[in-house]
PDB file of N, CA, C and O in Angstrom:
ATOM      1  N   MET A   1      57.444 143.655   1.113  1.00 82.00           N
ATOM      2  CA  MET A   1      57.191 144.142  -0.227  1.00 82.00           C
ATOM      3  C   MET A   1      56.560 143.018  -1.030  1.00 82.00           C
ATOM      4  O   MET A   1      57.040 141.891  -1.025  1.00 82.00           O
ATOM      5  N   ASN A   2      55.486 143.299  -1.718  1.00 85.00           N
ATOM      6  CA  ASN A   2      54.756 142.316  -2.506  1.00 85.00           C
ATOM      7  C   ASN A   2      54.930 142.678  -3.978  1.00 85.00           C
ATOM      8  O   ASN A   2      54.208 143.505  -4.515  1.00 85.00           O
ATOM      9  N   SER A   3      55.894 142.056  -4.632  1.00 89.00           N
ATOM     10  CA  SER A   3      56.183 142.355  -6.032  1.00 89.00           C
ATOM     11  C   SER A   3      56.531 141.061  -6.751  1.00 89.00           C
ATOM     12  O   SER A   3      57.249 140.223  -6.210  1.00 89.00           O
ATOM     13  N   VAL A   4      56.006 140.905  -7.968  1.00 90.00           N
ATOM     14  CA  VAL A   4      56.256 139.678  -8.720  1.00 90.00           C
ATOM     15  C   VAL A   4      56.388 140.008 -10.207  1.00 90.00           C
ATOM     16  O   VAL A   4      55.801 140.963 -10.696  1.00 90.00           O
ATOM     17  N   CYS A   5      57.199 139.213 -10.900  1.00 93.00           N
ATOM     18  CA  CYS A   5      57.372 139.332 -12.342  1.00 93.00           C
ATOM     19  C   CYS A   5      57.335 137.922 -12.912  1.00 93.00           C
ATOM     20  O   CYS A   5      58.123 137.071 -12.497  1.00 93.00           O
ATOM     21  N   ILE A   6      56.408 137.656 -13.834  1.00 93.00           N
ATOM     22  CA  ILE A   6      56.317 136.328 -14.436  1.00 93.00           C
ATOM     23  C   ILE A   6      56.193 136.444 -15.949  1.00 93.00           C
ATOM     24  O   ILE A   6      55.719 137.448 -16.474  1.00 93.00           O
ATOM     25  N   VAL A   7      56.639 135.389 -16.622  1.00 95.00           N
ATOM     26  CA  VAL A   7      56.536 135.303 -18.075  1.00 95.00           C
ATOM     27  C   VAL A   7      55.950 133.946 -18.415  1.00 95.00           C
ATOM     28  O   VAL A   7      56.393 132.920 -17.902  1.00 95.00           O
ATOM     29  N   GLY A   8      54.948 133.944 -19.281  1.00 96.00           N
ATOM     30  CA  GLY A   8      54.312 132.698 -19.697  1.00 96.00           C
ATOM     31  C   GLY A   8      53.523 132.916 -20.967  1.00 96.00           C
ATOM     32  O   GLY A   8      53.584 133.985 -21.584  1.00 96.00           O
ATOM     33  N   ARG A   9      52.766 131.903 -21.341  1.00 96.00           N
ATOM     34  CA  ARG A   9      51.923 131.996 -22.540  1.00 96.00           C
ATOM     35  C   ARG A   9      50.455 132.071 -22.144  1.00 96.00           C
ATOM     36  O   ARG A   9      50.019 131.375 -21.224  1.00 96.00           O
ATOM     37  N   LEU A  10      49.699 132.923 -22.862  1.00 96.00           N
ATOM     38  CA  LEU A  10      48.272 133.036 -22.605  1.00 96.00           C
ATOM     39  C   LEU A  10      47.569 131.741 -23.006  1.00 96.00           C
ATOM     40  O   LEU A  10      47.814 131.205 -24.086  1.00 96.00           O
ATOM     41  N   THR A  11      46.685 131.258 -22.138  1.00 96.00           N
ATOM     42  CA  THR A  11      45.991 130.006 -22.403  1.00 96.00           C
ATOM     43  C   THR A  11      44.776 130.187 -23.314  1.00 96.00           C
ATOM     44  O   THR A  11      44.318 129.214 -23.914  1.00 96.00           O
ATOM     45  N   LYS A  12      44.246 131.404 -23.395  1.00 95.00           N
ATOM     46  CA  LYS A  12      43.137 131.702 -24.313  1.00 95.00           C
ATOM     47  C   LYS A  12      43.070 133.200 -24.549  1.00 95.00           C
ATOM     48  O   LYS A  12      43.685 133.980 -23.824  1.00 95.00           O
ATOM     49  N   ASP A  13      42.322 133.599 -25.582  1.00 93.00           N
ATOM     50  CA  ASP A  13      42.151 135.023 -25.869  1.00 93.00           C
ATOM     51  C   ASP A  13      41.442 135.705 -24.702  1.00 93.00           C
ATOM     52  O   ASP A  13      40.582 135.107 -24.049  1.00 93.00           O
ATOM     53  N   VAL A  14      41.808 136.954 -24.443  1.00 93.00           N
ATOM     54  CA  VAL A  14      41.175 137.715 -23.368  1.00 93.00           C
ATOM     55  C   VAL A  14      40.007 138.518 -23.928  1.00 93.00           C
ATOM     56  O   VAL A  14      39.995 138.893 -25.102  1.00 93.00           O
ATOM     57  N   GLN A  15      39.025 138.757 -23.088  1.00 90.00           N
ATOM     58  CA  GLN A  15      37.885 139.582 -23.443  1.00 90.00           C
ATOM     59  C   GLN A  15      37.842 140.765 -22.488  1.00 90.00           C
ATOM     60  O   GLN A  15      37.853 140.586 -21.273  1.00 90.00           O
ATOM     61  N   GLU A  16      37.823 141.956 -23.049  1.00 93.00           N
ATOM     62  CA  GLU A  16      37.730 143.151 -22.210  1.00 93.00           C
ATOM     63  C   GLU A  16      36.306 143.305 -21.698  1.00 93.00           C
ATOM     64  O   GLU A  16      35.350 143.133 -22.449  1.00 93.00           O
ATOM     65  N   ARG A  17      36.184 143.585 -20.417  1.00 94.00           N
ATOM     66  CA  ARG A  17      34.892 143.868 -19.795  1.00 94.00           C
ATOM     67  C   ARG A  17      34.959 145.260 -19.187  1.00 94.00           C
ATOM     68  O   ARG A  17      36.023 145.846 -19.090  1.00 94.00           O
ATOM     69  N   ARG A  18      33.844 145.750 -18.758  1.00 95.00           N
ATOM     70  CA  ARG A  18      33.780 147.052 -18.076  1.00 95.00           C
ATOM     71  C   ARG A  18      33.019 146.876 -16.770  1.00 95.00           C
ATOM     72  O   ARG A  18      32.037 146.148 -16.712  1.00 95.00           O
ATOM     73  N   THR A  19      33.496 147.560 -15.738  1.00 93.00           N
ATOM     74  CA  THR A  19      32.754 147.569 -14.487  1.00 93.00           C
ATOM     75  C   THR A  19      31.531 148.461 -14.660  1.00 93.00           C
ATOM     76  O   THR A  19      31.381 149.130 -15.694  1.00 93.00           O
ATOM     77  N   GLN A  20      30.674 148.521 -13.644  1.00 95.00           N
ATOM     78  CA  GLN A  20      29.474 149.352 -13.739  1.00 95.00           C
ATOM     79  C   GLN A  20      29.801 150.829 -13.948  1.00 95.00           C
ATOM     80  O   GLN A  20      29.041 151.551 -14.573  1.00 95.00           O
ATOM     81  N   ASN A  21      30.955 151.265 -13.457  1.00 95.00           N
ATOM     82  CA  ASN A  21      31.331 152.674 -13.655  1.00 95.00           C
ATOM     83  C   ASN A  21      32.214 152.880 -14.881  1.00 95.00           C
ATOM     84  O   ASN A  21      32.770 153.947 -15.084  1.00 95.00           O
ATOM     85  N   GLY A  22      32.372 151.827 -15.717  1.00 95.00           N
ATOM     86  CA  GLY A  22      33.062 151.969 -16.988  1.00 95.00           C
ATOM     87  C   GLY A  22      34.548 151.666 -16.989  1.00 95.00           C
ATOM     88  O   GLY A  22      35.218 151.866 -17.999  1.00 95.00           O
ATOM     89  N   THR A  23      35.087 151.180 -15.883  1.00 95.00           N
ATOM     90  CA  THR A  23      36.516 150.861 -15.811  1.00 95.00           C
ATOM     91  C   THR A  23      36.819 149.578 -16.575  1.00 95.00           C
ATOM     92  O   THR A  23      36.202 148.541 -16.320  1.00 95.00           O
ATOM     93  N   PRO A  24      37.762 149.597 -17.520  1.00 96.00           N
ATOM     94  CA  PRO A  24      38.119 148.380 -18.260  1.00 96.00           C
ATOM     95  C   PRO A  24      38.849 147.377 -17.367  1.00 96.00           C
ATOM     96  O   PRO A  24      39.663 147.758 -16.522  1.00 96.00           O
ATOM     97  N   VAL A  25      38.543 146.095 -17.564  1.00 95.00           N
ATOM     98  CA  VAL A  25      39.202 145.028 -16.816  1.00 95.00           C
ATOM     99  C   VAL A  25      39.289 143.780 -17.694  1.00 95.00           C
ATOM    100  O   VAL A  25      38.380 143.509 -18.483  1.00 95.00           O
ATOM    101  N   VAL A  26      40.406 143.073 -17.609  1.00 95.00           N
ATOM    102  CA  VAL A  26      40.552 141.772 -18.266  1.00 95.00           C
ATOM    103  C   VAL A  26      41.102 140.779 -17.250  1.00 95.00           C
ATOM    104  O   VAL A  26      41.842 141.144 -16.341  1.00 95.00           O
ATOM    105  N   SER A  27      40.701 139.532 -17.396  1.00 93.00           N
ATOM    106  CA  SER A  27      41.298 138.460 -16.610  1.00 93.00           C
ATOM    107  C   SER A  27      41.807 137.426 -17.594  1.00 93.00           C
ATOM    108  O   SER A  27      41.200 137.203 -18.646  1.00 93.00           O
ATOM    109  N   PHE A  28      42.939 136.831 -17.261  1.00 94.00           N
ATOM    110  CA  PHE A  28      43.556 135.862 -18.156  1.00 94.00           C
ATOM    111  C   PHE A  28      44.430 134.924 -17.334  1.00 94.00           C
ATOM    112  O   PHE A  28      44.718 135.191 -16.167  1.00 94.00           O
ATOM    113  N   THR A  29      44.816 133.822 -17.945  1.00 95.00           N
ATOM    114  CA  THR A  29      45.672 132.849 -17.278  1.00 95.00           C
ATOM    115  C   THR A  29      46.962 132.692 -18.071  1.00 95.00           C
ATOM    116  O   THR A  29      46.927 132.556 -19.292  1.00 95.00           O
ATOM    117  N   LEU A  30      48.088 132.737 -17.359  1.00 95.00           N
ATOM    118  CA  LEU A  30      49.390 132.501 -17.977  1.00 95.00           C
ATOM    119  C   LEU A  30      49.867 131.097 -17.614  1.00 95.00           C
ATOM    120  O   LEU A  30      49.841 130.708 -16.447  1.00 95.00           O
ATOM    121  N   ALA A  31      50.292 130.342 -18.621  1.00 95.00           N
ATOM    122  CA  ALA A  31      50.921 129.041 -18.411  1.00 95.00           C
ATOM    123  C   ALA A  31      52.420 129.281 -18.295  1.00 95.00           C
ATOM    124  O   ALA A  31      53.062 129.708 -19.258  1.00 95.00           O
ATOM    125  N   VAL A  32      52.962 129.034 -17.117  1.00 95.00           N
ATOM    126  CA  VAL A  32      54.373 129.307 -16.838  1.00 95.00           C
ATOM    127  C   VAL A  32      55.097 127.969 -16.680  1.00 95.00           C
ATOM    128  O   VAL A  32      54.776 127.194 -15.778  1.00 95.00           O
ATOM    129  N   ASP A  33      56.057 127.707 -17.571  1.00 92.00           N
ATOM    130  CA  ASP A  33      56.809 126.451 -17.509  1.00 92.00           C
ATOM    131  C   ASP A  33      57.604 126.366 -16.217  1.00 92.00           C
ATOM    132  O   ASP A  33      58.154 127.359 -15.739  1.00 92.00           O
ATOM    133  N   ARG A  34      57.673 125.164 -15.685  1.00 93.00           N
ATOM    134  CA  ARG A  34      58.539 124.917 -14.531  1.00 93.00           C
ATOM    135  C   ARG A  34      59.966 124.768 -15.023  1.00 93.00           C
ATOM    136  O   ARG A  34      60.220 124.752 -16.227  1.00 93.00           O
ATOM    137  N   ARG A  35      60.910 124.673 -14.119  1.00 88.00           N
ATOM    138  CA  ARG A  35      62.326 124.624 -14.513  1.00 88.00           C
ATOM    139  C   ARG A  35      62.624 123.495 -15.484  1.00 88.00           C
ATOM    140  O   ARG A  35      63.362 123.665 -16.439  1.00 88.00           O
ATOM    141  N   LYS A  36      62.055 122.324 -15.244  1.00 88.00           N
ATOM    142  CA  LYS A  36      62.230 121.188 -16.145  1.00 88.00           C
ATOM    143  C   LYS A  36      60.942 121.008 -16.932  1.00 88.00           C
ATOM    144  O   LYS A  36      59.863 120.929 -16.347  1.00 88.00           O
ATOM    145  N   LYS A  37      61.047 120.942 -18.254  1.00 80.00           N
ATOM    146  CA  LYS A  37      59.859 120.816 -19.110  1.00 80.00           C
ATOM    147  C   LYS A  37      58.995 119.623 -18.710  1.00 80.00           C
ATOM    148  O   LYS A  37      57.775 119.686 -18.751  1.00 80.00           O
ATOM    149  N   GLU A  38      59.643 118.514 -18.318  1.00 84.00           N
ATOM    150  CA  GLU A  38      58.883 117.311 -17.972  1.00 84.00           C
ATOM    151  C   GLU A  38      58.067 117.489 -16.687  1.00 84.00           C
ATOM    152  O   GLU A  38      57.171 116.693 -16.401  1.00 84.00           O
ATOM    153  N   ASP A  39      58.349 118.542 -15.919  1.00 90.00           N
ATOM    154  CA  ASP A  39      57.582 118.825 -14.700  1.00 90.00           C
ATOM    155  C   ASP A  39      56.284 119.577 -14.987  1.00 90.00           C
ATOM    156  O   ASP A  39      55.499 119.824 -14.077  1.00 90.00           O
ATOM    157  N   GLY A  40      56.073 119.981 -16.249  1.00 92.00           N
ATOM    158  CA  GLY A  40      54.826 120.641 -16.617  1.00 92.00           C
ATOM    159  C   GLY A  40      54.877 122.149 -16.452  1.00 92.00           C
ATOM    160  O   GLY A  40      55.935 122.774 -16.563  1.00 92.00           O
ATOM    161  N   ALA A  41      53.714 122.718 -16.169  1.00 94.00           N
ATOM    162  CA  ALA A  41      53.580 124.173 -16.063  1.00 94.00           C
ATOM    163  C   ALA A  41      52.646 124.522 -14.912  1.00 94.00           C
ATOM    164  O   ALA A  41      51.831 123.703 -14.485  1.00 94.00           O
ATOM    165  N   ASP A  42      52.774 125.750 -14.444  1.00 94.00           N
ATOM    166  CA  ASP A  42      51.834 126.306 -13.479  1.00 94.00           C
ATOM    167  C   ASP A  42      50.926 127.267 -14.236  1.00 94.00           C
ATOM    168  O   ASP A  42      51.361 127.966 -15.154  1.00 94.00           O
ATOM    169  N   PHE A  43      49.662 127.315 -13.847  1.00 94.00           N
ATOM    170  CA  PHE A  43      48.683 128.176 -14.502  1.00 94.00           C
ATOM    171  C   PHE A  43      48.302 129.281 -13.524  1.00 94.00           C
ATOM    172  O   PHE A  43      47.665 129.036 -12.503  1.00 94.00           O
ATOM    173  N   ILE A  44      48.729 130.501 -13.856  1.00 92.00           N
ATOM    174  CA  ILE A  44      48.605 131.644 -12.956  1.00 92.00           C
ATOM    175  C   ILE A  44      47.468 132.559 -13.435  1.00 92.00           C
ATOM    176  O   ILE A  44      47.549 133.136 -14.519  1.00 92.00           O
ATOM    177  N   PRO A  45      46.394 132.703 -12.631  1.00 91.00           N
ATOM    178  CA  PRO A  45      45.315 133.627 -13.006  1.00 91.00           C
ATOM    179  C   PRO A  45      45.752 135.071 -12.762  1.00 91.00           C
ATOM    180  O   PRO A  45      46.355 135.385 -11.724  1.00 91.00           O
ATOM    181  N   CYS A  46      45.457 135.948 -13.709  1.00 92.00           N
ATOM    182  CA  CYS A  46      45.875 137.353 -13.635  1.00 92.00           C
ATOM    183  C   CYS A  46      44.699 138.276 -13.938  1.00 92.00           C
ATOM    184  O   CYS A  46      43.782 137.895 -14.669  1.00 92.00           O
ATOM    185  N   ILE A  47      44.764 139.485 -13.408  1.00 91.00           N
ATOM    186  CA  ILE A  47      43.766 140.525 -13.684  1.00 91.00           C
ATOM    187  C   ILE A  47      44.513 141.814 -14.006  1.00 91.00           C
ATOM    188  O   ILE A  47      45.502 142.139 -13.343  1.00 91.00           O
ATOM    189  N   ALA A  48      44.052 142.531 -15.019  1.00 92.00           N
ATOM    190  CA  ALA A  48      44.613 143.843 -15.349  1.00 92.00           C
ATOM    191  C   ALA A  48      43.464 144.848 -15.447  1.00 92.00           C
ATOM    192  O   ALA A  48      42.349 144.502 -15.863  1.00 92.00           O
ATOM    193  N   TRP A  49      43.743 146.084 -15.087  1.00 92.00           N
ATOM    194  CA  TRP A  49      42.739 147.140 -15.043  1.00 92.00           C
ATOM    195  C   TRP A  49      43.149 148.329 -15.910  1.00 92.00           C
ATOM    196  O   TRP A  49      44.307 148.494 -16.244  1.00 92.00           O
ATOM    197  N   ASP A  50      42.177 149.160 -16.201  1.00 93.00           N
ATOM    198  CA  ASP A  50      42.376 150.459 -16.854  1.00 93.00           C
ATOM    199  C   ASP A  50      43.117 150.350 -18.189  1.00 93.00           C
ATOM    200  O   ASP A  50      42.787 149.512 -19.007  1.00 93.00           O
ATOM    201  N   LYS A  51      44.107 151.209 -18.407  1.00 94.00           N
ATOM    202  CA  LYS A  51      44.822 151.264 -19.691  1.00 94.00           C
ATOM    203  C   LYS A  51      45.541 149.945 -19.983  1.00 94.00           C
ATOM    204  O   LYS A  51      45.582 149.500 -21.133  1.00 94.00           O
ATOM    205  N   SER A  52      46.085 149.300 -18.956  1.00 93.00           N
ATOM    206  CA  SER A  52      46.737 148.001 -19.151  1.00 93.00           C
ATOM    207  C   SER A  52      45.749 146.982 -19.704  1.00 93.00           C
ATOM    208  O   SER A  52      46.071 146.207 -20.607  1.00 93.00           O
ATOM    209  N   ALA A  53      44.537 146.972 -19.182  1.00 94.00           N
ATOM    210  CA  ALA A  53      43.504 146.042 -19.651  1.00 94.00           C
ATOM    211  C   ALA A  53      43.171 146.295 -21.122  1.00 94.00           C
ATOM    212  O   ALA A  53      43.054 145.355 -21.913  1.00 94.00           O
ATOM    213  N   GLU A  54      43.026 147.550 -21.497  1.00 95.00           N
ATOM    214  CA  GLU A  54      42.718 147.887 -22.893  1.00 95.00           C
ATOM    215  C   GLU A  54      43.831 147.442 -23.835  1.00 95.00           C
ATOM    216  O   GLU A  54      43.575 146.898 -24.907  1.00 95.00           O
ATOM    217  N   THR A  55      45.078 147.667 -23.432  1.00 95.00           N
ATOM    218  CA  THR A  55      46.224 147.299 -24.264  1.00 95.00           C
ATOM    219  C   THR A  55      46.333 145.782 -24.413  1.00 95.00           C
ATOM    220  O   THR A  55      46.554 145.274 -25.516  1.00 95.00           O
ATOM    221  N   ILE A  56      46.177 145.058 -23.325  1.00 95.00           N
ATOM    222  CA  ILE A  56      46.246 143.593 -23.368  1.00 95.00           C
ATOM    223  C   ILE A  56      45.150 143.041 -24.267  1.00 95.00           C
ATOM    224  O   ILE A  56      45.390 142.162 -25.103  1.00 95.00           O
ATOM    225  N   ALA A  57      43.928 143.540 -24.116  1.00 95.00           N
ATOM    226  CA  ALA A  57      42.806 143.052 -24.932  1.00 95.00           C
ATOM    227  C   ALA A  57      43.047 143.293 -26.416  1.00 95.00           C
ATOM    228  O   ALA A  57      42.659 142.477 -27.259  1.00 95.00           O
ATOM    229  N   ARG A  58      43.708 144.372 -26.746  1.00 95.00           N
ATOM    230  CA  ARG A  58      43.925 144.731 -28.145  1.00 95.00           C
ATOM    231  C   ARG A  58      45.075 143.952 -28.786  1.00 95.00           C
ATOM    232  O   ARG A  58      44.978 143.530 -29.941  1.00 95.00           O
ATOM    233  N   TYR A  59      46.169 143.722 -28.053  1.00 96.00           N
ATOM    234  CA  TYR A  59      47.396 143.236 -28.681  1.00 96.00           C
ATOM    235  C   TYR A  59      47.864 141.838 -28.277  1.00 96.00           C
ATOM    236  O   TYR A  59      48.765 141.296 -28.916  1.00 96.00           O
ATOM    237  N   VAL A  60      47.320 141.260 -27.233  1.00 95.00           N
ATOM    238  CA  VAL A  60      47.805 139.972 -26.744  1.00 95.00           C
ATOM    239  C   VAL A  60      46.757 138.900 -27.019  1.00 95.00           C
ATOM    240  O   VAL A  60      45.572 139.097 -26.741  1.00 95.00           O
ATOM    241  N   HIS A  61      47.216 137.762 -27.560  1.00 96.00           N
ATOM    242  CA  HIS A  61      46.289 136.710 -27.981  1.00 96.00           C
ATOM    243  C   HIS A  61      46.739 135.342 -27.473  1.00 96.00           C
ATOM    244  O   HIS A  61      47.881 135.164 -27.049  1.00 96.00           O
ATOM    245  N   LYS A  62      45.840 134.381 -27.564  1.00 97.00           N
ATOM    246  CA  LYS A  62      46.118 133.016 -27.119  1.00 97.00           C
ATOM    247  C   LYS A  62      47.451 132.528 -27.689  1.00 97.00           C
ATOM    248  O   LYS A  62      47.733 132.691 -28.871  1.00 97.00           O
ATOM    249  N   GLY A  63      48.282 131.947 -26.810  1.00 96.00           N
ATOM    250  CA  GLY A  63      49.563 131.390 -27.225  1.00 96.00           C
ATOM    251  C   GLY A  63      50.716 132.365 -27.220  1.00 96.00           C
ATOM    252  O   GLY A  63      51.871 131.953 -27.272  1.00 96.00           O
ATOM    253  N   ASP A  64      50.428 133.664 -27.132  1.00 97.00           N
ATOM    254  CA  ASP A  64      51.504 134.667 -27.111  1.00 97.00           C
ATOM    255  C   ASP A  64      52.302 134.561 -25.818  1.00 97.00           C
ATOM    256  O   ASP A  64      51.739 134.361 -24.735  1.00 97.00           O
ATOM    257  N   MET A  65      53.627 134.714 -25.936  1.00 96.00           N
ATOM    258  CA  MET A  65      54.487 134.835 -24.759  1.00 96.00           C
ATOM    259  C   MET A  65      54.266 136.231 -24.202  1.00 96.00           C
ATOM    260  O   MET A  65      54.289 137.216 -24.945  1.00 96.00           O
ATOM    261  N   PHE A  66      54.037 136.311 -22.893  1.00 95.00           N
ATOM    262  CA  PHE A  66      53.656 137.587 -22.295  1.00 95.00           C
ATOM    263  C   PHE A  66      54.227 137.668 -20.891  1.00 95.00           C
ATOM    264  O   PHE A  66      54.216 136.695 -20.142  1.00 95.00           O
ATOM    265  N   GLY A  67      54.751 138.823 -20.533  1.00 94.00           N
ATOM    266  CA  GLY A  67      55.293 139.038 -19.200  1.00 94.00           C
ATOM    267  C   GLY A  67      54.504 140.093 -18.461  1.00 94.00           C
ATOM    268  O   GLY A  67      54.037 141.064 -19.060  1.00 94.00           O
ATOM    269  N   VAL A  68      54.318 139.882 -17.177  1.00 93.00           N
ATOM    270  CA  VAL A  68      53.618 140.855 -16.341  1.00 93.00           C
ATOM    271  C   VAL A  68      54.417 141.118 -15.071  1.00 93.00           C
ATOM    272  O   VAL A  68      55.146 140.257 -14.585  1.00 93.00           O
ATOM    273  N   THR A  69      54.278 142.318 -14.572  1.00 91.00           N
ATOM    274  CA  THR A  69      54.771 142.653 -13.243  1.00 91.00           C
ATOM    275  C   THR A  69      53.586 143.153 -12.446  1.00 91.00           C
ATOM    276  O   THR A  69      52.656 143.745 -13.007  1.00 91.00           O
ATOM    277  N   GLY A  70      53.610 142.898 -11.170  1.00 89.00           N
ATOM    278  CA  GLY A  70      52.489 143.321 -10.342  1.00 89.00           C
ATOM    279  C   GLY A  70      52.658 142.816  -8.937  1.00 89.00           C
ATOM    280  O   GLY A  70      53.775 142.681  -8.439  1.00 89.00           O
ATOM    281  N   TYR A  71      51.522 142.506  -8.287  1.00 88.00           N
ATOM    282  CA  TYR A  71      51.557 141.997  -6.923  1.00 88.00           C
ATOM    283  C   TYR A  71      50.591 140.831  -6.807  1.00 88.00           C
ATOM    284  O   TYR A  71      49.679 140.675  -7.609  1.00 88.00           O
ATOM    285  N   ILE A  72      50.827 140.004  -5.797  1.00 86.00           N
ATOM    286  CA  ILE A  72      49.970 138.847  -5.560  1.00 86.00           C
ATOM    287  C   ILE A  72      48.961 139.198  -4.483  1.00 86.00           C
ATOM    288  O   ILE A  72      49.302 139.778  -3.452  1.00 86.00           O
ATOM    289  N   GLN A  73      47.706 138.850  -4.755  1.00 83.00           N
ATOM    290  CA  GLN A  73      46.631 139.059  -3.792  1.00 83.00           C
ATOM    291  C   GLN A  73      45.913 137.730  -3.628  1.00 83.00           C
ATOM    292  O   GLN A  73      45.534 137.104  -4.610  1.00 83.00           O
ATOM    293  N   THR A  74      45.748 137.269  -2.404  1.00 79.00           N
ATOM    294  CA  THR A  74      45.098 135.985  -2.149  1.00 79.00           C
ATOM    295  C   THR A  74      43.793 136.194  -1.401  1.00 79.00           C
ATOM    296  O   THR A  74      43.608 137.175  -0.684  1.00 79.00           O
ATOM    297  N   ASP A  75      42.876 135.251  -1.601  1.00 73.00           N
ATOM    298  CA  ASP A  75      41.670 135.183  -0.794  1.00 73.00           C
ATOM    299  C   ASP A  75      41.404 133.705  -0.527  1.00 73.00           C
ATOM    300  O   ASP A  75      42.217 132.855  -0.864  1.00 73.00           O
ATOM    301  N   ARG A  76      40.304 133.395   0.035  1.00 61.00           N
ATOM    302  CA  ARG A  76      40.020 132.006   0.385  1.00 61.00           C
ATOM    303  C   ARG A  76      39.881 131.101  -0.839  1.00 61.00           C
ATOM    304  O   ARG A  76      40.140 129.923  -0.778  1.00 61.00           O
ATOM    305  N   LYS A  77      39.474 131.658  -1.964  1.00 61.00           N
ATOM    306  CA  LYS A  77      39.190 130.855  -3.146  1.00 61.00           C
ATOM    307  C   LYS A  77      40.374 130.701  -4.086  1.00 61.00           C
ATOM    308  O   LYS A  77      40.508 129.705  -4.754  1.00 61.00           O
ATOM    309  N   SER A  78      41.222 131.714  -4.180  1.00 54.00           N
ATOM    310  CA  SER A  78      42.283 131.656  -5.197  1.00 54.00           C
ATOM    311  C   SER A  78      43.394 132.646  -4.893  1.00 54.00           C
ATOM    312  O   SER A  78      43.279 133.496  -4.024  1.00 54.00           O
ATOM    313  N   THR A  79      44.448 132.515  -5.664  1.00 55.00           N
ATOM    314  CA  THR A  79      45.545 133.468  -5.652  1.00 55.00           C
ATOM    315  C   THR A  79      45.545 134.158  -7.005  1.00 55.00           C
ATOM    316  O   THR A  79      45.449 133.504  -8.037  1.00 55.00           O
ATOM    317  N   ARG A  80      45.638 135.469  -7.028  1.00 59.00           N
ATOM    318  CA  ARG A  80      45.623 136.209  -8.276  1.00 59.00           C
ATOM    319  C   ARG A  80      46.825 137.129  -8.356  1.00 59.00           C
ATOM    320  O   ARG A  80      47.243 137.686  -7.357  1.00 59.00           O
ATOM    321  N   LEU A  81      47.303 137.298  -9.571  1.00 60.00           N
ATOM    322  CA  LEU A  81      48.351 138.268  -9.845  1.00 60.00           C
ATOM    323  C   LEU A  81      47.694 139.467 -10.478  1.00 60.00           C
ATOM    324  O   LEU A  81      47.036 139.350 -11.507  1.00 60.00           O
ATOM    325  N   ASN A  82      47.816 140.623  -9.866  1.00 64.00           N
ATOM    326  CA  ASN A  82      47.276 141.850 -10.420  1.00 64.00           C
ATOM    327  C   ASN A  82      48.405 142.580 -11.122  1.00 64.00           C
ATOM    328  O   ASN A  82      49.391 142.936 -10.490  1.00 64.00           O
ATOM    329  N   SER A  83      48.271 142.764 -12.425  1.00 63.00           N
ATOM    330  CA  SER A  83      49.356 143.381 -13.186  1.00 63.00           C
ATOM    331  C   SER A  83      49.294 144.890 -13.090  1.00 63.00           C
ATOM    332  O   SER A  83      48.257 145.468 -12.857  1.00 63.00           O
ATOM    333  N   SER A  84      50.455 145.480 -13.285  1.00 54.00           N
ATOM    334  CA  SER A  84      50.529 146.947 -13.251  1.00 54.00           C
ATOM    335  C   SER A  84      51.168 147.457 -14.512  1.00 54.00           C
ATOM    336  O   SER A  84      51.694 146.741 -15.299  1.00 54.00           O
TER     337      SER A  84
END
């Protein structure tokens, strides 16, 4: 089972884009603190589609605490969290 839930702060404002067939999509990065503050944070790239993308673009802004649930998808270049 591939399921993940993370909470962090948005590193910058998101911009809604549309695919060629009109599907809304946003990509954003969450800064997730490690257990000890002095250990820093992990920066998790995320993608949201459809209604979730529209809602995130409208209501979530840089610095906001934000939680996502979804699944992890990896490729040769990066690891991404796709929110649901």
